[in-house]
XYZ file of C-alpha atoms in Angstrom:
651
model
C 38.747 -27.165 -11.507
C 39.205 -30.023 -9.043
C 39.482 -29.900 -5.258
C 40.794 -33.139 -3.694
C 40.525 -33.896 0.011
C 42.681 -36.784 1.238
C 41.537 -38.606 4.373
C 44.207 -40.811 5.902
C 43.035 -43.531 8.245
C 46.027 -43.511 10.607
C 44.352 -46.170 12.762
C 45.055 -48.821 10.185
C 48.269 -47.617 8.545
C 51.429 -49.219 9.920
C 54.459 -46.983 10.531
C 56.408 -48.215 7.403
C 53.309 -47.783 5.221
C 52.600 -44.338 6.754
C 56.157 -43.263 6.022
C 55.811 -44.234 2.343
C 52.453 -42.588 2.123
C 53.875 -39.349 3.532
C 56.463 -39.293 0.797
C 53.710 -39.831 -1.765
C 51.829 -36.849 -0.401
C 54.935 -34.676 -0.552
C 55.561 -35.763 -4.141
C 52.052 -34.830 -5.141
C 52.552 -31.383 -3.611
C 55.898 -30.957 -5.465
C 54.262 -31.874 -8.788
C 51.473 -29.439 -8.183
C 53.920 -26.669 -7.205
C 55.773 -26.778 -10.603
C 52.550 -27.144 -12.648
C 51.505 -24.187 -14.770
C 48.456 -23.434 -16.906
C 48.571 -23.707 -20.698
C 48.041 -20.001 -21.094
C 51.387 -18.148 -21.429
C 50.089 -14.592 -20.958
C 51.752 -12.291 -18.522
C 48.577 -12.098 -16.408
C 48.478 -15.872 -15.925
C 52.148 -15.935 -14.917
C 51.594 -13.157 -12.338
C 48.815 -15.037 -10.632
C 49.767 -17.329 -7.713
C 48.912 -21.012 -7.736
C 45.455 -21.679 -6.235
C 45.340 -24.076 -3.274
C 43.249 -27.147 -4.203
C 44.620 -29.916 -1.941
C 43.175 -30.729 1.442
C 44.423 -33.178 4.082
C 42.549 -34.773 6.961
C 43.279 -37.826 9.093
C 41.329 -40.269 11.260
C 42.741 -41.360 14.599
C 41.515 -42.957 17.888
C 41.574 -40.936 21.010
C 43.503 -42.971 23.536
C 41.668 -41.515 26.507
C 38.092 -41.639 25.294
C 38.622 -44.547 22.911
C 36.529 -42.721 20.259
C 37.269 -42.157 16.612
C 37.956 -38.521 15.648
C 38.769 -36.618 12.538
C 41.190 -33.696 12.288
C 41.673 -31.258 9.479
C 45.427 -30.899 8.929
C 45.540 -28.715 5.856
C 42.636 -26.803 4.378
C 42.770 -25.019 0.982
C 41.764 -21.490 1.863
C 43.877 -19.395 -0.547
C 47.136 -19.647 -2.412
C 49.012 -22.916 -2.338
C 51.896 -22.959 0.206
C 54.356 -25.738 -0.497
C 56.148 -25.099 2.747
C 53.057 -25.249 4.908
C 51.902 -28.412 3.218
C 55.292 -30.122 3.775
C 55.243 -28.990 7.389
C 51.761 -30.454 7.845
C 52.626 -33.845 6.313
C 55.857 -34.196 8.236
C 54.047 -33.540 11.492
C 51.370 -36.166 11.046
C 51.179 -38.303 14.188
C 53.218 -41.497 13.819
C 51.812 -43.229 16.962
C 48.171 -43.397 15.874
C 48.325 -47.055 14.616
C 45.723 -48.850 16.774
C 44.240 -51.610 14.575
C 41.031 -53.543 15.298
C 40.551 -57.049 13.986
C 37.284 -58.804 13.175
C 36.443 -62.480 13.549
C 38.239 -63.423 10.290
C 41.456 -61.659 11.329
C 41.100 -58.635 8.997
C 41.546 -55.023 9.991
C 38.192 -53.345 10.491
C 36.703 -50.100 11.596
C 33.140 -49.058 11.913
C 33.116 -45.207 11.927
C 34.540 -43.478 8.802
C 33.600 -40.030 10.059
C 32.608 -38.967 6.453
C 29.937 -36.679 7.888
C 32.763 -34.589 9.390
C 34.278 -34.063 5.884
C 31.209 -33.784 3.674
C 29.660 -30.663 5.152
C 29.507 -26.911 4.564
C 32.338 -26.244 7.042
C 34.979 -28.268 5.245
C 34.592 -29.733 1.722
C 31.464 -27.835 0.529
C 33.033 -24.498 1.380
C 36.162 -25.064 -0.771
C 36.175 -23.064 -3.945
C 32.862 -21.272 -3.367
C 29.616 -22.198 -5.135
C 30.874 -22.187 -8.686
C 29.393 -24.876 -10.953
C 32.744 -25.465 -12.679
C 34.268 -26.812 -9.454
C 34.570 -30.593 -8.941
C 35.176 -31.926 -5.481
C 36.562 -35.360 -4.524
C 37.243 -37.248 -1.290
C 39.991 -39.937 -1.289
C 39.824 -42.193 1.772
C 43.063 -44.125 2.218
C 42.971 -47.027 4.627
C 44.048 -50.596 5.272
C 40.702 -51.432 6.838
C 37.846 -53.307 5.184
C 34.605 -51.447 5.726
C 32.202 -54.366 6.017
C 29.164 -52.406 6.989
C 27.965 -48.900 6.371
C 25.375 -47.426 8.797
C 22.373 -45.458 7.672
C 23.942 -42.140 8.566
C 26.995 -42.829 6.380
C 24.810 -43.923 3.424
C 22.729 -40.712 3.706
C 25.900 -38.602 3.663
C 27.141 -40.407 0.592
C 23.760 -39.943 -1.097
C 23.767 -36.243 -0.360
C 27.325 -36.012 -1.722
C 26.131 -37.585 -4.991
C 23.444 -34.902 -5.235
C 26.131 -32.257 -4.892
C 28.408 -33.893 -7.587
C 30.986 -34.995 -5.097
C 32.830 -38.220 -5.769
C 34.214 -40.448 -3.049
C 37.040 -42.953 -3.757
C 37.894 -45.652 -1.266
C 41.552 -46.756 -1.621
C 42.366 -49.997 0.144
C 46.160 -50.698 0.719
C 46.616 -54.327 1.548
C 49.323 -55.014 4.112
C 51.326 -58.130 4.939
C 49.402 -58.643 8.163
C 46.221 -59.224 6.151
C 47.365 -62.396 4.455
C 45.424 -64.592 6.875
C 42.134 -62.794 6.359
C 39.605 -63.454 3.664
C 40.155 -60.203 1.792
C 38.111 -60.925 -1.412
C 35.010 -61.833 0.649
C 35.269 -58.641 2.610
C 35.733 -56.558 -0.537
C 32.661 -58.105 -2.114
C 30.535 -57.263 0.839
C 31.585 -53.641 0.739
C 31.078 -53.377 -3.022
C 27.493 -54.524 -2.564
C 26.790 -51.741 -0.119
C 28.057 -48.957 -2.354
C 26.899 -50.601 -5.617
C 23.813 -48.360 -5.843
C 25.830 -45.159 -5.390
C 27.191 -43.699 -8.667
C 29.619 -41.367 -7.009
C 31.455 -44.000 -5.023
C 34.385 -46.191 -6.292
C 36.648 -48.766 -4.676
C 40.314 -49.499 -5.528
C 42.436 -52.282 -4.143
C 46.280 -52.010 -4.295
C 49.384 -53.648 -2.937
C 51.409 -50.667 -1.615
C 54.769 -51.057 -3.360
C 56.840 -48.319 -4.946
C 55.242 -48.628 -8.378
C 51.738 -48.549 -6.933
C 52.277 -45.469 -4.828
C 54.028 -43.650 -7.666
C 51.141 -44.432 -10.032
C 48.617 -43.161 -7.487
C 50.531 -39.896 -7.151
C 50.575 -39.393 -10.925
C 46.906 -40.311 -11.208
C 45.916 -37.729 -8.579
C 48.227 -35.166 -10.170
C 46.546 -35.639 -13.513
C 43.207 -34.969 -11.899
C 44.536 -31.736 -10.430
C 45.933 -30.737 -13.881
C 42.517 -31.033 -15.513
C 41.753 -27.552 -14.343
C 45.046 -26.223 -15.699
C 45.222 -27.878 -19.141
C 42.494 -28.733 -21.606
C 42.532 -32.172 -23.132
C 43.251 -31.959 -26.829
C 40.842 -33.642 -29.223
C 41.616 -34.956 -32.661
C 40.293 -36.998 -35.476
C 42.026 -39.094 -38.137
C 40.427 -38.828 -41.577
C 41.047 -41.513 -44.219
C 40.738 -41.252 -47.955
C 38.623 -44.373 -48.060
C 35.666 -45.581 -45.943
C 36.532 -47.840 -43.058
C 33.115 -49.233 -42.369
C 30.049 -48.152 -44.394
C 30.280 -44.398 -44.831
C 32.548 -43.853 -41.880
C 36.008 -42.530 -42.855
C 37.254 -40.938 -39.580
C 38.126 -41.869 -36.033
C 37.803 -39.323 -33.149
C 40.436 -39.446 -30.377
C 41.735 -37.639 -27.306
C 45.391 -36.621 -27.095
C 47.282 -36.762 -23.825
C 50.928 -36.766 -22.912
C 52.644 -39.756 -21.356
C 55.258 -37.768 -19.402
C 55.498 -34.620 -17.353
C 58.967 -33.169 -17.833
C 60.345 -31.616 -14.664
C 62.666 -28.613 -14.381
C 66.500 -28.979 -14.323
C 67.205 -26.558 -11.468
C 65.818 -24.185 -8.897
C 66.415 -20.512 -9.688
C 67.007 -17.818 -7.016
C 64.964 -14.603 -7.480
C 63.499 -11.578 -5.717
C 59.861 -11.402 -4.656
C 57.421 -9.053 -2.927
C 56.284 -9.682 0.591
C 52.673 -8.574 -0.060
C 51.854 -11.274 -2.671
C 54.902 -13.518 -2.773
C 55.269 -13.151 -6.565
C 58.760 -13.004 -8.158
C 59.901 -10.062 -10.219
C 60.301 -10.735 -13.937
C 63.753 -9.174 -14.478
C 63.740 -9.950 -18.215
C 60.691 -7.706 -18.792
C 61.334 -4.850 -16.404
C 63.786 -1.997 -16.730
C 66.408 -2.186 -14.011
C 65.882 0.721 -11.618
C 66.578 1.493 -7.981
C 62.851 1.187 -7.124
C 60.845 -2.032 -7.464
C 57.124 -2.295 -7.866
C 54.652 -5.038 -6.954
C 53.840 -7.317 -9.922
C 50.164 -7.278 -9.036
C 49.336 -3.786 -7.830
C 52.242 -1.853 -9.413
C 52.876 0.000 -6.123
C 56.432 0.948 -5.510
C 58.069 -1.161 -2.775
C 60.683 -0.231 -0.285
C 63.625 -2.184 0.912
C 61.680 -3.865 3.695
C 58.943 -4.929 1.253
C 61.354 -7.048 -0.855
C 62.514 -10.537 -0.208
C 65.958 -10.957 -1.784
C 66.508 -14.615 -0.738
C 63.745 -16.393 -2.575
C 63.820 -19.541 -4.727
C 61.527 -19.989 -7.704
C 59.881 -23.427 -7.950
C 58.219 -23.566 -11.362
C 56.282 -20.484 -12.439
C 53.956 -19.871 -9.499
C 55.642 -21.161 -6.313
C 58.126 -19.253 -4.206
C 60.190 -20.502 -1.217
C 61.742 -18.014 1.185
C 65.310 -19.057 2.014
C 67.888 -17.737 4.459
C 70.397 -17.569 1.629
C 71.102 -18.669 -1.958
C 73.776 -21.168 -0.934
C 71.464 -24.082 -1.671
C 71.243 -23.113 -5.313
C 74.003 -24.147 -7.674
C 75.209 -21.954 -10.430
C 74.754 -24.286 -13.413
C 77.184 -23.635 -16.251
C 77.691 -24.949 -19.764
C 78.648 -28.535 -19.674
C 82.365 -29.147 -20.452
C 83.161 -31.285 -23.498
C 83.195 -34.216 -23.928
C 79.924 -35.023 -22.213
C 80.083 -38.105 -19.988
C 77.303 -40.719 -20.251
C 77.507 -43.501 -17.659
C 76.200 -46.815 -18.973
C 73.866 -48.302 -16.384
C 72.176 -51.328 -17.930
C 70.979 -53.036 -21.077
C 67.302 -53.079 -22.034
C 65.200 -55.011 -24.533
C 63.917 -52.650 -27.190
C 60.773 -54.706 -27.606
C 59.797 -53.909 -24.006
C 60.742 -50.212 -24.229
C 57.661 -47.945 -24.037
C 57.813 -45.372 -26.779
C 55.801 -43.006 -24.564
C 58.704 -42.400 -22.194
C 61.163 -41.436 -25.016
C 61.220 -37.591 -25.207
C 63.182 -34.815 -26.824
C 65.232 -34.718 -29.993
C 67.288 -37.504 -31.557
C 71.059 -37.245 -31.810
C 73.024 -39.342 -34.286
C 76.060 -40.918 -32.658
C 79.126 -41.760 -34.775
C 82.647 -42.892 -33.745
C 85.238 -40.176 -33.380
C 88.205 -40.472 -35.730
C 90.967 -37.970 -36.193
C 94.138 -38.220 -38.320
C 95.898 -35.884 -35.990
C 95.635 -38.337 -33.108
C 97.245 -41.773 -32.920
C 95.991 -43.649 -35.970
C 95.982 -47.009 -34.259
C 93.914 -45.667 -31.310
C 91.405 -43.986 -33.680
C 90.982 -47.113 -35.766
C 90.491 -49.221 -32.666
C 87.799 -46.769 -31.462
C 85.980 -47.135 -34.785
C 86.112 -50.899 -34.663
C 84.773 -51.029 -31.101
C 81.884 -48.711 -32.053
C 80.961 -50.861 -35.130
C 81.093 -54.092 -33.160
C 79.029 -52.648 -30.289
C 76.405 -51.371 -32.750
C 76.275 -54.729 -34.477
C 75.924 -56.743 -31.307
C 73.168 -54.495 -29.877
C 71.275 -54.612 -33.201
C 71.494 -58.380 -33.326
C 70.239 -58.656 -29.730
C 67.589 -55.931 -30.333
C 68.815 -54.180 -27.196
C 69.862 -50.716 -26.152
C 72.033 -49.157 -23.420
C 70.553 -47.034 -20.667
C 72.867 -44.180 -19.616
C 72.816 -41.439 -16.983
C 74.333 -37.977 -17.116
C 74.255 -34.669 -15.301
C 73.822 -32.910 -18.632
C 70.752 -31.864 -20.552
C 71.918 -32.204 -24.132
C 69.109 -30.027 -25.450
C 70.341 -27.034 -23.384
C 73.945 -28.142 -23.236
C 73.923 -27.240 -19.493
C 74.573 -29.116 -16.317
C 71.547 -30.171 -14.286
C 70.919 -30.477 -10.541
C 69.289 -33.873 -11.177
C 70.204 -36.985 -13.217
C 69.104 -37.280 -16.786
C 68.610 -40.704 -18.377
C 69.289 -41.593 -22.059
C 68.925 -44.610 -24.265
C 71.508 -45.524 -26.905
C 69.773 -47.164 -29.806
C 71.659 -49.244 -32.531
C 70.900 -49.404 -36.183
C 71.695 -51.700 -38.985
C 73.683 -49.070 -40.921
C 76.451 -48.738 -38.356
C 75.379 -45.568 -36.545
C 73.537 -45.161 -33.249
C 70.924 -42.770 -31.928
C 70.818 -41.097 -28.488
C 67.371 -40.265 -27.051
C 66.264 -38.815 -23.686
C 64.297 -41.063 -21.354
C 61.805 -39.915 -18.760
C 62.715 -40.526 -15.129
C 60.485 -41.729 -12.317
C 59.238 -38.201 -11.558
C 58.369 -37.550 -15.185
C 56.418 -40.721 -16.153
C 52.635 -40.476 -16.084
C 50.392 -43.526 -15.956
C 48.569 -44.865 -18.983
C 44.974 -43.570 -19.207
C 42.251 -45.936 -18.079
C 41.172 -48.077 -21.082
C 39.132 -50.698 -19.219
C 35.940 -49.486 -20.894
C 37.590 -49.914 -24.298
C 38.865 -53.432 -23.790
C 35.527 -54.839 -22.625
C 33.594 -53.792 -25.714
C 33.138 -56.839 -28.008
C 34.044 -56.513 -31.714
C 32.302 -58.381 -34.514
C 34.069 -60.206 -37.287
C 32.504 -57.963 -39.858
C 34.088 -54.798 -38.419
C 37.492 -56.493 -38.250
C 37.287 -57.731 -41.860
C 36.087 -54.373 -43.151
C 38.849 -52.431 -41.404
C 41.522 -54.859 -42.502
C 40.381 -54.602 -46.126
C 40.415 -50.800 -45.929
C 43.949 -50.720 -44.490
C 45.278 -52.927 -47.254
C 44.080 -50.388 -49.779
C 46.409 -47.719 -48.255
C 49.745 -47.406 -50.004
C 52.586 -49.284 -48.232
C 56.187 -48.054 -48.547
C 59.185 -47.244 -46.407
C 59.231 -43.662 -45.208
C 61.582 -41.411 -47.196
C 61.581 -37.734 -46.111
C 62.587 -36.651 -49.621
C 59.315 -37.965 -50.995
C 57.192 -36.009 -48.454
C 57.287 -32.371 -49.417
C 55.728 -30.017 -46.829
C 55.254 -27.255 -49.427
C 57.650 -24.696 -47.980
C 59.327 -23.657 -51.237
C 56.100 -23.629 -53.206
C 54.412 -21.401 -50.608
C 57.422 -19.029 -50.396
C 57.663 -18.744 -54.218
C 53.980 -17.782 -54.348
C 54.528 -15.157 -51.658
C 57.447 -13.603 -53.580
C 55.411 -13.633 -56.820
C 52.504 -11.891 -55.085
C 54.855 -9.359 -53.591
C 56.234 -8.452 -57.027
C 52.697 -7.568 -58.157
C 52.832 -4.481 -55.958
C 55.524 -2.943 -58.135
C 58.680 -1.088 -57.216
C 58.924 0.565 -53.825
C 59.016 4.379 -54.242
C 62.540 5.750 -53.982
C 63.520 8.480 -51.522
C 63.182 12.030 -52.738
C 66.901 12.850 -52.497
C 69.654 10.382 -53.066
C 73.284 11.172 -53.403
C 74.961 9.684 -56.439
C 78.720 9.671 -56.380
C 81.193 8.365 -58.950
C 84.800 7.389 -58.736
C 87.300 6.029 -61.262
C 88.026 2.348 -60.685
C 90.289 -0.018 -62.673
C 89.171 -3.462 -63.724
C 91.579 -6.225 -62.706
C 93.216 -8.409 -65.401
C 92.482 -10.970 -66.751
C 88.708 -10.961 -65.937
C 86.659 -8.543 -68.114
C 82.949 -8.753 -68.461
C 81.283 -8.614 -71.918
C 79.614 -5.303 -72.415
C 76.492 -7.097 -73.695
C 76.206 -8.830 -70.260
C 76.934 -5.525 -68.485
C 74.047 -3.911 -70.343
C 71.601 -6.255 -68.660
C 73.003 -5.549 -65.220
C 73.066 -1.779 -65.359
C 72.236 0.252 -62.260
C 69.463 2.770 -62.423
C 70.093 6.478 -62.093
C 67.527 8.463 -60.137
C 65.084 10.498 -62.185
C 65.738 13.760 -60.380
C 69.477 13.393 -61.182
C 68.684 13.004 -64.859
C 66.521 16.078 -64.792
C 69.391 18.067 -63.411
C 71.749 16.675 -66.019
C 69.523 17.619 -68.915
C 68.914 21.038 -67.538
C 72.603 21.785 -67.325
C 73.951 22.798 -70.725
C 77.648 22.392 -69.869
C 77.159 18.988 -68.363
C 75.168 17.937 -71.475
C 78.018 19.035 -73.765
C 80.509 17.026 -71.725
C 78.260 13.974 -71.974
C 78.055 14.398 -75.732
C 81.850 14.559 -76.010
C 82.293 11.371 -74.004
C 79.559 9.562 -75.973
C 81.352 10.566 -79.208
C 84.628 9.215 -77.893
C 83.031 5.899 -76.981
C 80.822 5.402 -80.119
C 82.687 7.193 -82.974
C 86.283 7.217 -81.950
C 86.039 3.925 -79.972
C 88.039 5.439 -77.071
C 86.428 4.489 -73.741
C 87.840 7.163 -71.576
C 85.098 8.793 -69.545
C 85.660 10.952 -66.528
C 82.328 12.673 -66.067
C 80.778 12.014 -62.603
C 77.398 11.462 -64.216
C 78.369 8.753 -66.769
C 77.838 5.040 -66.072
C 80.096 2.147 -66.785
C 77.265 -0.292 -67.579
C 75.001 0.656 -70.444
C 71.272 0.324 -70.057
C 70.095 0.936 -73.602
C 66.344 0.607 -73.185
C 66.258 3.320 -70.487
C 67.773 5.928 -72.793
C 65.686 4.878 -75.820
C 62.211 4.171 -74.352
C 62.105 6.161 -71.081
C 59.526 8.898 -71.240
C 61.728 11.016 -69.021
C 64.472 11.284 -71.646
C 62.018 11.899 -74.451
C 60.938 15.132 -72.739
C 64.501 16.438 -72.506
C 66.172 18.682 -75.155
C 69.107 16.993 -76.882
C 71.346 18.624 -79.383
C 71.670 17.203 -82.938
C 75.074 15.636 -82.340
C 73.929 13.667 -79.323
C 70.815 12.521 -81.190
C 72.821 11.160 -84.079
C 75.082 9.364 -81.667
C 72.159 7.677 -79.917
C 70.728 6.585 -83.290
C 73.995 4.845 -84.152
C 74.452 3.441 -80.683
C 75.914 -0.069 -80.703
C 78.618 -1.971 -78.907
C 81.923 -1.110 -80.656
C 83.690 -3.867 -82.507
C 86.979 -3.124 -80.889
C 85.565 -3.577 -77.391
C 84.047 -6.918 -78.425
C 87.424 -8.164 -79.604
C 89.141 -6.870 -76.424
C 86.554 -8.571 -74.162
C 87.154 -11.872 -75.941
C 90.983 -11.514 -75.680
C 92.588 -12.938 -72.449
C 95.412 -10.336 -72.648
C 93.333 -7.185 -72.512
C 94.931 -4.130 -71.011
C 93.162 -2.425 -68.213
C 91.036 0.575 -68.904
C 89.334 3.040 -66.651
C 85.576 3.247 -66.199
C 83.154 4.956 -63.884
C 81.027 3.240 -61.207
C 77.912 4.713 -59.709
C 77.672 4.389 -55.916
C 73.934 4.373 -55.455
C 71.244 2.282 -53.860
C 69.587 -0.174 -56.246
C 65.830 0.112 -56.820
C 63.606 -2.951 -56.115
C 62.834 -5.431 -58.895
C 60.649 -4.282 -61.764
C 57.097 -5.612 -61.352
C 55.367 -8.036 -63.704
C 52.797 -5.440 -64.659
C 52.380 -1.648 -64.398
C 51.512 -0.476 -60.904
C 49.146 2.117 -62.472
C 46.674 0.609 -64.921
C 46.056 4.079 -66.543
C 49.706 4.433 -67.438
C 50.476 4.113 -71.093
C 54.175 3.225 -70.526
C 55.094 -0.384 -71.196
C 57.251 -1.705 -68.289
C 58.815 -5.093 -68.769
C 60.421 -7.421 -66.224
C 63.639 -7.511 -68.233
C 65.424 -4.704 -70.054
C 65.051 -4.552 -73.836
C 68.135 -5.219 -75.835
C 68.057 -2.835 -78.834
C 68.882 -4.170 -82.273
C 69.808 -1.295 -84.659
C 70.343 -1.863 -88.327
C 73.600 -0.530 -89.604
C 73.268 1.933 -92.504
C 75.323 1.019 -95.532
C 77.851 3.673 -96.501
C 77.872 4.911 -100.011
C 81.168 4.428 -101.790
């Protein structure tokens, strides 16, 4: 966790520079207000944002002509975006009283660091936890040529307490006559023996101030997000026995929200109610304590800024009701850009393939002209290696209107289609991490030759997604195969089996040999009841006789089936325990698909005949092996097709 105290030297900041610096401080507060920790638990969302930004300023008392320090904003609890904005906007704008040295440079002797680095201000922020890092950023346009002994002692004590001090020098136009490099070298010599002190020199333009804001914001986010670590492992050794490279992963952009959402919050903690997780009732409870709140304890006119920041508003009129974007979406072309200079780190979101619209229902000439213009535009941009930067009030990933502009890049291709990608705006771009310590390390020729030889051994080919299987189907097939090992799911104790007469439509008739493999299973308790009933068994015998002996497929019993499953009746242990009469047994012994039905199934002009369908729930698939190893019944994954030998008749 990082606490940053900004000390503005108003004595040396001109009014235009102070105005720009105020905007930078407000932008830093806005970024911090919408920041959220990586944890997505409900407890982390209910906690308010901790205040970790302090603001002080140095000024010269016009009456006593002495240098003084004033604490404008001190982090004592939860972060208040409104209070911080109020403090920054009310910084004195008439405190610019510069002093010049003999060389014409702005100078000041007293930095008042002892007034900041003490137990009353900086040391008291955040308590005495060892995980807290404190930093002081002194922003000035003065060159501190000399540091007295008291200031050096304060800086030495700060180093012992793990407090870093950063001196930011903003060079102004009035300093062009002074010998700035010589003054900087003198100051660097004085702080050279202090490890906790650093000096940065900038020209205060828009890019510089924006980069400073993003740099400070990243330092504040270190307590909210953990830096990801990775390593790249190679199949071959790069140098000696080393086959891996360790790295740190960091994002190059910080995507902002598209709108500000109105909400309700409690007065006691200022935390919004999560309407998606709570049951709508007449009474509301505090998100922290759970105590029921009355009407006076609720704030109906609140605006949610990010996940942890709430602004109390007089009304919701400032918030727009963003709707789905109407089609077609308008993209306003702003400028061309060279693709070779485009930073890949600022391209975010999904890619959208862009093709020309063509419809035969519209005017053919207009549609063809539209296609020609698209092809020529894509070809010219591809030949120039350029793209088109566009703006829109639509977020194409959510298909909704936004309160702020979104920027996109239209990229050409050699195949005649184009790609639309989202670009990060000025508020979303983060600075590149500091790599000065990497660039200054010398590299020997042996390392370069070894690494180049190792890279040439890696296969080189154009990327084809078809040739890079992620293993989804293989993994899912294994899961299904393992699931089948558990066997059939036990059926319910009571299932209703109903039958109704249905007619098969001409001319499609399935072969009975195919139907035998697709037969539906009758529940075992139903078969028990069938075998126990003598009248029902006699009726079944009569219908089997009509089907097998007389070749007349007219069955009306509610217990007969239209699709024959031969192995169930022959090999099922359930049927072997039942008592069948002699006539039925002889029929089952001679059971075979009748010749007449074979001929009728092959004929395209077969007359319709009535059959019986069972309306029952199918059992799960038969497992590969028996679920009970002690069982002596052989269960196969496919039904057995019986093959009976026909007995020759004696003539």
